[in-house]
Amino acid sequence: MDVKVFRTFLELANVRHFGRAAENLYLTQAAVSARIKQLETFFDTQLFTRDRNNIKLTSAGERLVGYAETMVMTLQQAKSELSMQSGKNLQLTIGGAANIWDAYLQNCLSQVTDTFVGYGFIAEVMSREQLHRGLLERTLDMAFAFEPIKVEELESKKVTDLMLTLVSTDNHDSESAFSHHYVYVDWGVRFAAEHNERHPNIKAPFLRTSTARIALDFILEKGGSAYLPLSLVKPFIESGQLYQVMDVELCQWPIYMSYRKNSTSLEAITQVKELVKRIDPLTSYIVQQAGDVLLTE
């Protein structure tokens, strides 16, 4: 089945109008209708209900959307990687959770790209499930996560430790810090268990989030406290905008790099692994610059 047929299906599912779909795809309405008919014949089911200009997806059409998006995206990614690889020694795809990019991986990417001159790189923010699937489906070369991905085909190695510290916009002790706008950042199941053990009697957080940058931005604007990576908040501590809560110990949180044992890019992946193990956790360039600006004001 030609992937163009699935692109047509997704466009019609999005705009719900044959004429607009045809215009957006630079096709005739007859061509759009023919491609949808081809899909319906192939799957032996109706994908759309048509009542004049009122077009709706059937239940089968709704289920097909996810599969069609995956097929189109996978082909586009393969095409992009192969075209980008032209003139490059190697193309490497790096994935990590948003918090890991903010606190560690962004700075690593800067140094890795400086070291591996002539290589091509793709950087992706992904959930743990997406990282796992990307490695197994060979659309991802390296995955960075707070826990090892334990699958026989994969190798997982600790590359560094991330230090989490409780910070506040006021020079509080822990009791005061937790009482005003405490933002709970979800650092995973292990962190939740340790957090409950350390602070069993605190009241419910003012805000919960899965992203450190949301927590940082919120407390800088509204005031409050949160457990955040020392690498992320260091510029703001130095500028006096944040304070470490000194009666709370740092949390040491490992970061693991996972990759396929039989990857065709194993030599380059191993070199990247050894390089990032030597890189101290630092936050992204833009956050470092924000801290530097505050220091000069």
Tab-separated table of N, CA, C and O in Angstrom, residues 10-124:
chain	number	residue	atom	x	y	z
A	10	LEU	N	-5.224	10.666	6.382
A	10	LEU	CA	-5.002	11.500	7.557
A	10	LEU	C	-5.430	12.941	7.306
A	10	LEU	O	-5.983	13.598	8.199
A	11	GLU	N	-5.182	13.440	6.107
A	11	GLU	CA	-5.585	14.808	5.783
A	11	GLU	C	-7.110	14.939	5.792
A	11	GLU	O	-7.659	15.898	6.337
A	12	LEU	N	-7.801	13.970	5.203
A	12	LEU	CA	-9.261	14.009	5.191
A	12	LEU	C	-9.816	13.837	6.607
A	12	LEU	O	-10.798	14.490	6.981
A	13	ALA	N	-9.184	12.990	7.403
A	13	ALA	CA	-9.617	12.814	8.784
A	13	ALA	C	-9.443	14.101	9.579
A	13	ALA	O	-10.196	14.372	10.515
A	14	ASN	N	-8.458	14.909	9.197
A	14	ASN	CA	-8.180	16.158	9.901
A	14	ASN	C	-9.154	17.271	9.500
A	14	ASN	O	-9.719	17.952	10.361
A	15	VAL	N	-9.361	17.459	8.182
A	15	VAL	CA	-10.174	18.596	7.724
A	15	VAL	C	-11.647	18.239	7.530
A	15	VAL	O	-12.498	19.124	7.452
A	16	ARG	N	-11.956	16.933	7.394
A	16	ARG	CA	-13.330	16.442	7.231
A	16	ARG	C	-14.037	17.088	6.028
A	16	ARG	O	-15.235	17.399	6.081
A	17	HIS	N	-13.284	17.304	4.956
A	17	HIS	CA	-13.874	17.919	3.764
A	17	HIS	C	-13.036	17.505	2.548
A	17	HIS	O	-11.829	17.752	2.513
A	18	PHE	N	-13.689	16.862	1.582
A	18	PHE	CA	-12.951	16.370	0.414
A	18	PHE	C	-12.299	17.498	-0.366
A	18	PHE	O	-11.155	17.371	-0.831
A	19	GLY	N	-13.016	18.614	-0.513
A	19	GLY	CA	-12.467	19.731	-1.276
A	19	GLY	C	-11.237	20.321	-0.631
A	19	GLY	O	-10.216	20.558	-1.298
A	20	ARG	N	-11.297	20.581	0.691
A	20	ARG	CA	-10.138	21.153	1.386
A	20	ARG	C	-8.977	20.170	1.429
A	20	ARG	O	-7.810	20.567	1.302
A	21	ALA	N	-9.286	18.899	1.624
A	21	ALA	CA	-8.218	17.895	1.610
A	21	ALA	C	-7.520	17.875	0.262
A	21	ALA	O	-6.283	17.795	0.186
A	22	ALA	N	-8.301	17.954	-0.813
A	22	ALA	CA	-7.729	17.959	-2.160
A	22	ALA	C	-6.846	19.186	-2.373
A	22	ALA	O	-5.739	19.087	-2.921
A	23	GLU	N	-7.317	20.363	-1.917
A	23	GLU	CA	-6.522	21.584	-2.060
A	23	GLU	C	-5.214	21.485	-1.270
A	23	GLU	O	-4.143	21.860	-1.770
A	24	ASN	N	-5.294	20.992	-0.039
A	24	ASN	CA	-4.098	20.907	0.804
A	24	ASN	C	-3.070	19.935	0.246
A	24	ASN	O	-1.860	20.095	0.474
A	25	LEU	N	-3.548	18.898	-0.450
A	25	LEU	CA	-2.649	17.876	-0.995
A	25	LEU	C	-2.322	18.102	-2.467
A	25	LEU	O	-1.599	17.301	-3.063
A	26	TYR	N	-2.873	19.192	-3.049
A	26	TYR	CA	-2.667	19.499	-4.471
A	26	TYR	C	-3.138	18.338	-5.357
A	26	TYR	O	-2.455	17.910	-6.277
A	27	LEU	N	-4.326	17.838	-5.013
A	27	LEU	CA	-4.940	16.757	-5.770
A	27	LEU	C	-6.333	17.180	-6.216
A	27	LEU	O	-6.867	18.199	-5.761
A	28	THR	N	-6.923	16.386	-7.074
A	28	THR	CA	-8.325	16.581	-7.409
A	28	THR	C	-9.180	15.851	-6.370
A	28	THR	O	-8.711	14.917	-5.704
A	29	GLN	N	-10.438	16.273	-6.246
A	29	GLN	CA	-11.333	15.583	-5.331
A	29	GLN	C	-11.519	14.126	-5.739
A	29	GLN	O	-11.661	13.238	-4.889
A	30	ALA	N	-11.497	13.899	-7.044
A	30	ALA	CA	-11.646	12.526	-7.542
A	30	ALA	C	-10.483	11.652	-7.078
A	30	ALA	O	-10.667	10.480	-6.723
A	31	ALA	N	-9.285	12.234	-7.065
A	31	ALA	CA	-8.105	11.474	-6.631
A	31	ALA	C	-8.197	11.156	-5.140
A	31	ALA	O	-7.856	10.050	-4.704
A	32	VAL	N	-8.662	12.129	-4.340
A	32	VAL	CA	-8.835	11.888	-2.908
A	32	VAL	C	-9.852	10.775	-2.691
A	32	VAL	O	-9.628	9.842	-1.906
A	33	SER	N	-10.978	10.849	-3.380
A	33	SER	CA	-12.019	9.833	-3.247
A	33	SER	C	-11.497	8.457	-3.643
A	33	SER	O	-11.798	7.447	-2.992
A	34	ALA	N	-10.688	8.419	-4.709
A	34	ALA	CA	-10.157	7.139	-5.183
A	34	ALA	C	-9.213	6.517	-4.158
A	34	ALA	O	-9.219	5.296	-3.947
A	35	ARG	N	-8.410	7.348	-3.508
A	35	ARG	CA	-7.470	6.822	-2.517
A	35	ARG	C	-8.204	6.310	-1.277
A	35	ARG	O	-7.824	5.284	-0.703
A	36	ILE	N	-9.241	7.031	-0.863
A	36	ILE	CA	-10.015	6.562	0.291
A	36	ILE	C	-10.718	5.253	-0.062
A	36	ILE	O	-10.759	4.316	0.748
A	37	LYS	N	-11.253	5.175	-1.288
A	37	LYS	CA	-11.900	3.940	-1.730
A	37	LYS	C	-10.907	2.791	-1.760
A	37	LYS	O	-11.228	1.649	-1.390
A	38	GLN	N	-9.669	3.080	-2.164
A	38	GLN	CA	-8.624	2.055	-2.199
A	38	GLN	C	-8.369	1.517	-0.791
A	38	GLN	O	-8.219	0.299	-0.592
A	39	LEU	N	-8.312	2.407	0.195
A	39	LEU	CA	-8.104	1.988	1.585
A	39	LEU	C	-9.287	1.161	2.085
A	39	LEU	O	-9.099	0.131	2.737
A	40	GLU	N	-10.480	1.632	1.797
A	40	GLU	CA	-11.666	0.916	2.273
A	40	GLU	C	-11.763	-0.469	1.646
A	40	GLU	O	-12.167	-1.433	2.305
A	41	THR	N	-11.361	-0.582	0.404
A	41	THR	CA	-11.363	-1.886	-0.244
A	41	THR	C	-10.302	-2.788	0.365
A	41	THR	O	-10.535	-3.980	0.616
A	42	PHE	N	-9.132	-2.229	0.633
A	42	PHE	CA	-8.035	-3.010	1.199
A	42	PHE	C	-8.411	-3.570	2.572
A	42	PHE	O	-8.154	-4.740	2.874
A	43	PHE	N	-9.022	-2.717	3.418
A	43	PHE	CA	-9.371	-3.152	4.775
A	43	PHE	C	-10.776	-3.752	4.849
A	43	PHE	O	-11.193	-4.216	5.917
A	44	ASP	N	-11.485	-3.701	3.734
A	44	ASP	CA	-12.839	-4.256	3.659
A	44	ASP	C	-13.736	-3.677	4.744
A	44	ASP	O	-14.445	-4.394	5.460
A	45	THR	N	-13.687	-2.364	4.888
A	45	THR	CA	-14.516	-1.690	5.870
A	45	THR	C	-14.690	-0.237	5.479
A	45	THR	O	-13.871	0.328	4.733
A	46	GLN	N	-15.749	0.385	5.962
A	46	GLN	CA	-15.990	1.799	5.689
A	46	GLN	C	-15.221	2.643	6.696
A	46	GLN	O	-15.259	2.386	7.904
A	47	LEU	N	-14.523	3.651	6.192
A	47	LEU	CA	-13.702	4.503	7.050
A	47	LEU	C	-14.362	5.834	7.365
A	47	LEU	O	-14.061	6.458	8.383
A	48	PHE	N	-15.225	6.299	6.487
A	48	PHE	CA	-15.932	7.572	6.682
A	48	PHE	C	-17.421	7.384	6.412
A	48	PHE	O	-17.806	6.562	5.576
A	49	THR	N	-18.224	8.144	7.116
A	49	THR	CA	-19.636	8.258	6.758
A	49	THR	C	-19.819	9.601	6.076
A	49	THR	O	-19.277	10.615	6.521
A	50	ARG	N	-20.572	9.621	5.002
A	50	ARG	CA	-20.726	10.824	4.184
A	50	ARG	C	-22.186	11.225	4.129
A	50	ARG	O	-23.032	10.445	3.720
A	51	ASP	N	-22.474	12.437	4.573
A	51	ASP	CA	-23.825	12.998	4.484
A	51	ASP	C	-23.694	14.420	3.987
A	51	ASP	O	-23.488	15.357	4.750
A	52	ARG	N	-23.764	14.583	2.656
A	52	ARG	CA	-23.479	15.858	2.002
A	52	ARG	C	-22.060	16.294	2.385
A	52	ARG	O	-21.105	15.608	2.140
A	53	ASN	N	-21.942	17.467	3.023
A	53	ASN	CA	-20.602	17.936	3.406
A	53	ASN	C	-20.221	17.523	4.823
A	53	ASN	O	-19.182	17.924	5.339
A	54	ASN	N	-21.070	16.754	5.468
A	54	ASN	CA	-20.796	16.315	6.831
A	54	ASN	C	-20.085	14.961	6.784
A	54	ASN	O	-20.703	13.933	6.519
A	55	ILE	N	-18.783	14.975	7.024
A	55	ILE	CA	-17.973	13.762	6.927
A	55	ILE	C	-17.475	13.400	8.325
A	55	ILE	O	-16.918	14.240	9.042
A	56	LYS	N	-17.681	12.156	8.712
A	56	LYS	CA	-17.243	11.689	10.016
A	56	LYS	C	-16.481	10.378	9.873
A	56	LYS	O	-16.755	9.587	8.965
A	57	LEU	N	-15.535	10.161	10.779
A	57	LEU	CA	-14.830	8.886	10.827
A	57	LEU	C	-15.734	7.827	11.439
A	57	LEU	O	-16.436	8.083	12.418
A	58	THR	N	-15.710	6.651	10.878
A	58	THR	CA	-16.366	5.513	11.509
A	58	THR	C	-15.476	5.012	12.653
A	58	THR	O	-14.339	5.478	12.822
A	59	SER	N	-15.954	4.056	13.419
A	59	SER	CA	-15.120	3.502	14.493
A	59	SER	C	-13.866	2.852	13.916
A	59	SER	O	-12.773	2.940	14.501
A	60	ALA	N	-13.998	2.218	12.747
A	60	ALA	CA	-12.827	1.627	12.086
A	60	ALA	C	-11.859	2.717	11.649
A	60	ALA	O	-10.638	2.577	11.764
A	61	GLY	N	-12.397	3.825	11.129
A	61	GLY	CA	-11.552	4.943	10.740
A	61	GLY	C	-10.802	5.537	11.907
A	61	GLY	O	-9.612	5.886	11.803
A	62	GLU	N	-11.485	5.655	13.059
A	62	GLU	CA	-10.831	6.170	14.262
A	62	GLU	C	-9.654	5.285	14.651
A	62	GLU	O	-8.583	5.774	15.023
A	63	ARG	N	-9.839	3.976	14.588
A	63	ARG	CA	-8.761	3.053	14.962
A	63	ARG	C	-7.605	3.107	13.976
A	63	ARG	O	-6.450	2.905	14.345
A	64	LEU	N	-7.906	3.385	12.708
A	64	LEU	CA	-6.856	3.409	11.698
A	64	LEU	C	-5.954	4.629	11.820
A	64	LEU	O	-4.796	4.590	11.406
A	65	VAL	N	-6.453	5.712	12.414
A	65	VAL	CA	-5.686	6.960	12.486
A	65	VAL	C	-4.316	6.743	13.121
A	65	VAL	O	-3.282	7.172	12.591
A	66	GLY	N	-4.285	6.064	14.259
A	66	GLY	CA	-3.007	5.850	14.946
A	66	GLY	C	-2.026	5.050	14.117
A	66	GLY	O	-0.840	5.386	14.035
A	67	TYR	N	-2.506	3.993	13.457
A	67	TYR	CA	-1.635	3.179	12.609
A	67	TYR	C	-1.118	3.993	11.419
A	67	TYR	O	0.055	3.892	11.052
A	68	ALA	N	-2.001	4.789	10.830
A	68	ALA	CA	-1.601	5.588	9.677
A	68	ALA	C	-0.549	6.623	10.067
A	68	ALA	O	0.426	6.850	9.344
A	69	GLU	N	-0.742	7.254	11.228
A	69	GLU	CA	0.236	8.241	11.692
A	69	GLU	C	1.592	7.595	11.911
A	69	GLU	O	2.631	8.177	11.560
A	70	THR	N	1.602	6.403	12.491
A	70	THR	CA	2.865	5.691	12.730
A	70	THR	C	3.568	5.357	11.418
A	70	THR	O	4.784	5.542	11.292
A	71	MET	N	2.813	4.874	10.436
A	71	MET	CA	3.402	4.513	9.145
A	71	MET	C	3.993	5.721	8.448
A	71	MET	O	5.126	5.684	7.955
A	72	VAL	N	3.237	6.812	8.414
A	72	VAL	CA	3.709	8.019	7.736
A	72	VAL	C	4.917	8.602	8.453
A	72	VAL	O	5.920	8.980	7.837
A	73	MET	N	4.852	8.664	9.795
A	73	MET	CA	5.951	9.232	10.573
A	73	MET	C	7.218	8.401	10.426
A	73	MET	O	8.321	8.944	10.275
A	74	THR	N	7.078	7.076	10.460
A	74	THR	CA	8.243	6.201	10.346
A	74	THR	C	8.917	6.369	8.990
A	74	THR	O	10.151	6.457	8.896
A	75	LEU	N	8.110	6.435	7.938
A	75	LEU	CA	8.682	6.618	6.603
A	75	LEU	C	9.364	7.973	6.477
A	75	LEU	O	10.462	8.088	5.922
A	76	GLN	N	8.719	9.024	7.012
A	76	GLN	CA	9.313	10.362	6.949
A	76	GLN	C	10.626	10.412	7.719
A	76	GLN	O	11.607	11.022	7.269
A	77	GLN	N	10.641	9.748	8.880
A	77	GLN	CA	11.870	9.737	9.682
A	77	GLN	C	12.982	9.001	8.955
A	77	GLN	O	14.126	9.455	8.935
A	78	ALA	N	12.644	7.857	8.352
A	78	ALA	CA	13.646	7.097	7.605
A	78	ALA	C	14.173	7.915	6.434
A	78	ALA	O	15.380	7.963	6.179
A	79	LYS	N	13.280	8.574	5.725
A	79	LYS	CA	13.685	9.399	4.583
A	79	LYS	C	14.575	10.546	5.034
A	79	LYS	O	15.595	10.851	4.403
A	80	SER	N	14.182	11.181	6.160
A	80	SER	CA	14.965	12.302	6.678
A	80	SER	C	16.356	11.856	7.101
A	80	SER	O	17.357	12.503	6.776
A	81	GLU	N	16.423	10.732	7.821
A	81	GLU	CA	17.719	10.262	8.308
A	81	GLU	C	18.631	9.872	7.150
A	81	GLU	O	19.827	10.173	7.159
A	82	LEU	N	18.073	9.203	6.153
A	82	LEU	CA	18.893	8.766	5.033
A	82	LEU	C	19.380	9.943	4.203
A	82	LEU	O	20.512	9.961	3.727
A	83	SER	N	18.505	10.953	4.041
A	83	SER	CA	18.912	12.120	3.269
A	83	SER	C	19.930	12.954	4.029
A	83	SER	O	20.882	13.480	3.453
A	84	MET	N	19.745	13.053	5.367
A	84	MET	CA	20.693	13.815	6.174
A	84	MET	C	22.041	13.126	6.266
A	84	MET	O	23.074	13.766	6.454
A	85	GLN	N	22.028	11.812	6.115
A	85	GLN	CA	23.265	11.063	6.248
A	85	GLN	C	24.179	11.266	5.048
A	85	GLN	O	25.367	10.989	5.101
A	86	SER	N	23.609	11.769	3.953
A	86	SER	CA	24.423	12.020	2.769
A	86	SER	C	25.520	13.020	3.105
A	86	SER	O	25.267	14.133	3.550
A	87	GLY	N	26.747	12.625	2.910
A	87	GLY	CA	27.872	13.488	3.229
A	87	GLY	C	28.329	13.394	4.667
A	87	GLY	O	29.296	14.029	5.063
A	88	LYS	N	27.636	12.593	5.487
A	88	LYS	CA	28.023	12.414	6.881
A	88	LYS	C	28.645	11.029	7.068
A	88	LYS	O	28.322	10.087	6.363
A	89	ASN	N	29.543	10.913	8.054
A	89	ASN	CA	30.110	9.616	8.375
A	89	ASN	C	29.071	8.706	9.020
A	89	ASN	O	29.059	7.503	8.809
A	90	LEU	N	28.178	9.309	9.822
A	90	LEU	CA	27.215	8.514	10.572
A	90	LEU	C	26.103	9.422	11.063
A	90	LEU	O	26.309	10.606	11.311
A	91	GLN	N	24.899	8.841	11.195
A	91	GLN	CA	23.758	9.558	11.745
A	91	GLN	C	23.354	8.884	13.052
A	91	GLN	O	23.110	7.676	13.074
A	92	LEU	N	23.314	9.629	14.154
A	92	LEU	CA	22.962	9.073	15.453
A	92	LEU	C	21.742	9.799	16.010
A	92	LEU	O	21.675	11.030	15.981
A	93	THR	N	20.797	9.018	16.533
A	93	THR	CA	19.592	9.573	17.135
A	93	THR	C	19.658	9.382	18.647
A	93	THR	O	19.847	8.270	19.132
A	94	ILE	N	19.514	10.489	19.386
A	94	ILE	CA	19.612	10.489	20.832
A	94	ILE	C	18.260	10.874	21.416
A	94	ILE	O	17.664	11.877	21.016
A	95	GLY	N	17.774	10.083	22.369
A	95	GLY	CA	16.502	10.378	23.008
A	95	GLY	C	16.642	10.446	24.513
A	95	GLY	O	17.491	9.778	25.107
A	96	GLY	N	15.812	11.269	25.127
A	96	GLY	CA	15.833	11.371	26.581
A	96	GLY	C	14.577	12.049	27.080
A	96	GLY	O	13.884	12.728	26.319
A	97	ALA	N	14.276	11.862	28.353
A	97	ALA	CA	13.144	12.541	28.970
A	97	ALA	C	13.411	14.038	29.036
A	97	ALA	O	14.564	14.481	29.032
A	98	ALA	N	12.335	14.833	29.085
A	98	ALA	CA	12.485	16.291	29.090
A	98	ALA	C	13.353	16.764	30.245
A	98	ALA	O	14.215	17.642	30.077
A	99	ASN	N	13.179	16.191	31.432
A	99	ASN	CA	13.969	16.603	32.592
A	99	ASN	C	15.449	16.316	32.407
A	99	ASN	O	16.313	17.066	32.876
A	100	ILE	N	15.759	15.218	31.734
A	100	ILE	CA	17.164	14.874	31.505
A	100	ILE	C	17.788	15.833	30.497
A	100	ILE	O	18.953	16.223	30.636
A	101	TRP	N	17.019	16.229	29.482
A	101	TRP	CA	17.545	17.226	28.536
A	101	TRP	C	17.862	18.530	29.265
A	101	TRP	O	18.926	19.128	29.070
A	102	ASP	N	16.952	18.999	30.103
A	102	ASP	CA	17.145	20.275	30.791
A	102	ASP	C	18.341	20.257	31.728
A	102	ASP	O	19.104	21.222	31.806
A	103	ALA	N	18.485	19.163	32.466
A	103	ALA	CA	19.469	19.132	33.547
A	103	ALA	C	20.828	18.587	33.143
A	103	ALA	O	21.807	18.794	33.853
A	104	TYR	N	20.906	17.903	31.993
A	104	TYR	CA	22.156	17.203	31.682
A	104	TYR	C	22.428	17.039	30.186
A	104	TYR	O	23.486	17.395	29.676
A	105	LEU	N	21.436	16.515	29.482
A	105	LEU	CA	21.702	16.030	28.137
A	105	LEU	C	21.936	17.146	27.129
A	105	LEU	O	22.683	16.975	26.162
A	106	GLN	N	21.308	18.321	27.346
A	106	GLN	CA	21.500	19.431	26.416
A	106	GLN	C	22.967	19.840	26.354
A	106	GLN	O	23.532	20.055	25.284
A	107	ASN	N	23.592	19.931	27.520
A	107	ASN	CA	25.014	20.281	27.559
A	107	ASN	C	25.867	19.169	26.955
A	107	ASN	O	26.855	19.436	26.270
A	108	CYS	N	25.473	17.907	27.193
A	108	CYS	CA	26.189	16.776	26.588
A	108	CYS	C	26.129	16.853	25.064
A	108	CYS	O	27.119	16.611	24.385
A	109	LEU	N	24.941	17.158	24.541
A	109	LEU	CA	24.769	17.238	23.093
A	109	LEU	C	25.716	18.268	22.504
A	109	LEU	O	26.317	18.042	21.436
A	110	SER	N	25.869	19.395	23.187
A	110	SER	CA	26.770	20.440	22.707
A	110	SER	C	28.205	19.921	22.597
A	110	SER	O	28.881	20.132	21.585
A	111	GLN	N	28.652	19.207	23.614
A	111	GLN	CA	30.027	18.711	23.606
A	111	GLN	C	30.212	17.526	22.661
A	111	GLN	O	31.248	17.380	22.026
A	112	VAL	N	29.187	16.680	22.559
A	112	VAL	CA	29.268	15.533	21.653
A	112	VAL	C	29.364	16.000	20.204
A	112	VAL	O	30.173	15.500	19.426
A	113	THR	N	28.543	16.967	19.830
A	113	THR	CA	28.571	17.454	18.445
A	113	THR	C	29.880	18.173	18.129
A	113	THR	O	30.341	18.146	16.987
A	114	ASP	N	30.486	18.797	19.142
A	114	ASP	CA	31.793	19.425	18.927
A	114	ASP	C	32.881	18.370	18.721
A	114	ASP	O	33.822	18.559	17.941
A	115	THR	N	32.760	17.247	19.413
A	115	THR	CA	33.777	16.198	19.361
A	115	THR	C	33.662	15.351	18.104
A	115	THR	O	34.666	15.043	17.455
A	116	PHE	N	32.434	14.987	17.737
A	116	PHE	CA	32.216	14.104	16.591
A	116	PHE	C	31.935	14.939	15.342
A	116	PHE	O	30.812	14.982	14.829
A	117	VAL	N	32.956	15.596	14.867
A	117	VAL	CA	32.824	16.464	13.699
A	117	VAL	C	32.522	15.608	12.467
A	117	VAL	O	33.150	14.576	12.239
A	118	GLY	N	31.532	16.037	11.682
A	118	GLY	CA	31.160	15.296	10.487
A	118	GLY	C	30.035	14.314	10.701
A	118	GLY	O	29.491	13.770	9.747
A	119	TYR	N	29.664	14.083	11.947
A	119	TYR	CA	28.541	13.208	12.250
A	119	TYR	C	27.239	14.012	12.185
A	119	TYR	O	27.223	15.211	12.426
A	120	GLY	N	26.158	13.319	11.911
A	120	GLY	CA	24.840	13.925	11.975
A	120	GLY	C	24.118	13.440	13.218
A	120	GLY	O	24.292	12.291	13.637
A	121	PHE	N	23.306	14.299	13.843
A	121	PHE	CA	22.603	13.934	15.071
A	121	PHE	C	21.133	14.328	14.993
A	121	PHE	O	20.783	15.330	14.371
A	122	ILE	N	20.291	13.532	15.623
A	122	ILE	CA	18.884	13.853	15.821
A	122	ILE	C	18.615	13.773	17.314
A	122	ILE	O	18.980	12.791	17.966
A	123	ALA	N	18.009	14.813	17.890
A	123	ALA	CA	17.724	14.872	19.324
A	123	ALA	C	16.217	14.828	19.530
A	123	ALA	O	15.480	15.610	18.928
A	124	GLU	N	15.748	13.919	20.408
A	124	GLU	CA	14.321	13.732	20.617
A	124	GLU	C	13.993	13.727	22.118
A	124	GLU	O	14.718	13.141	22.916
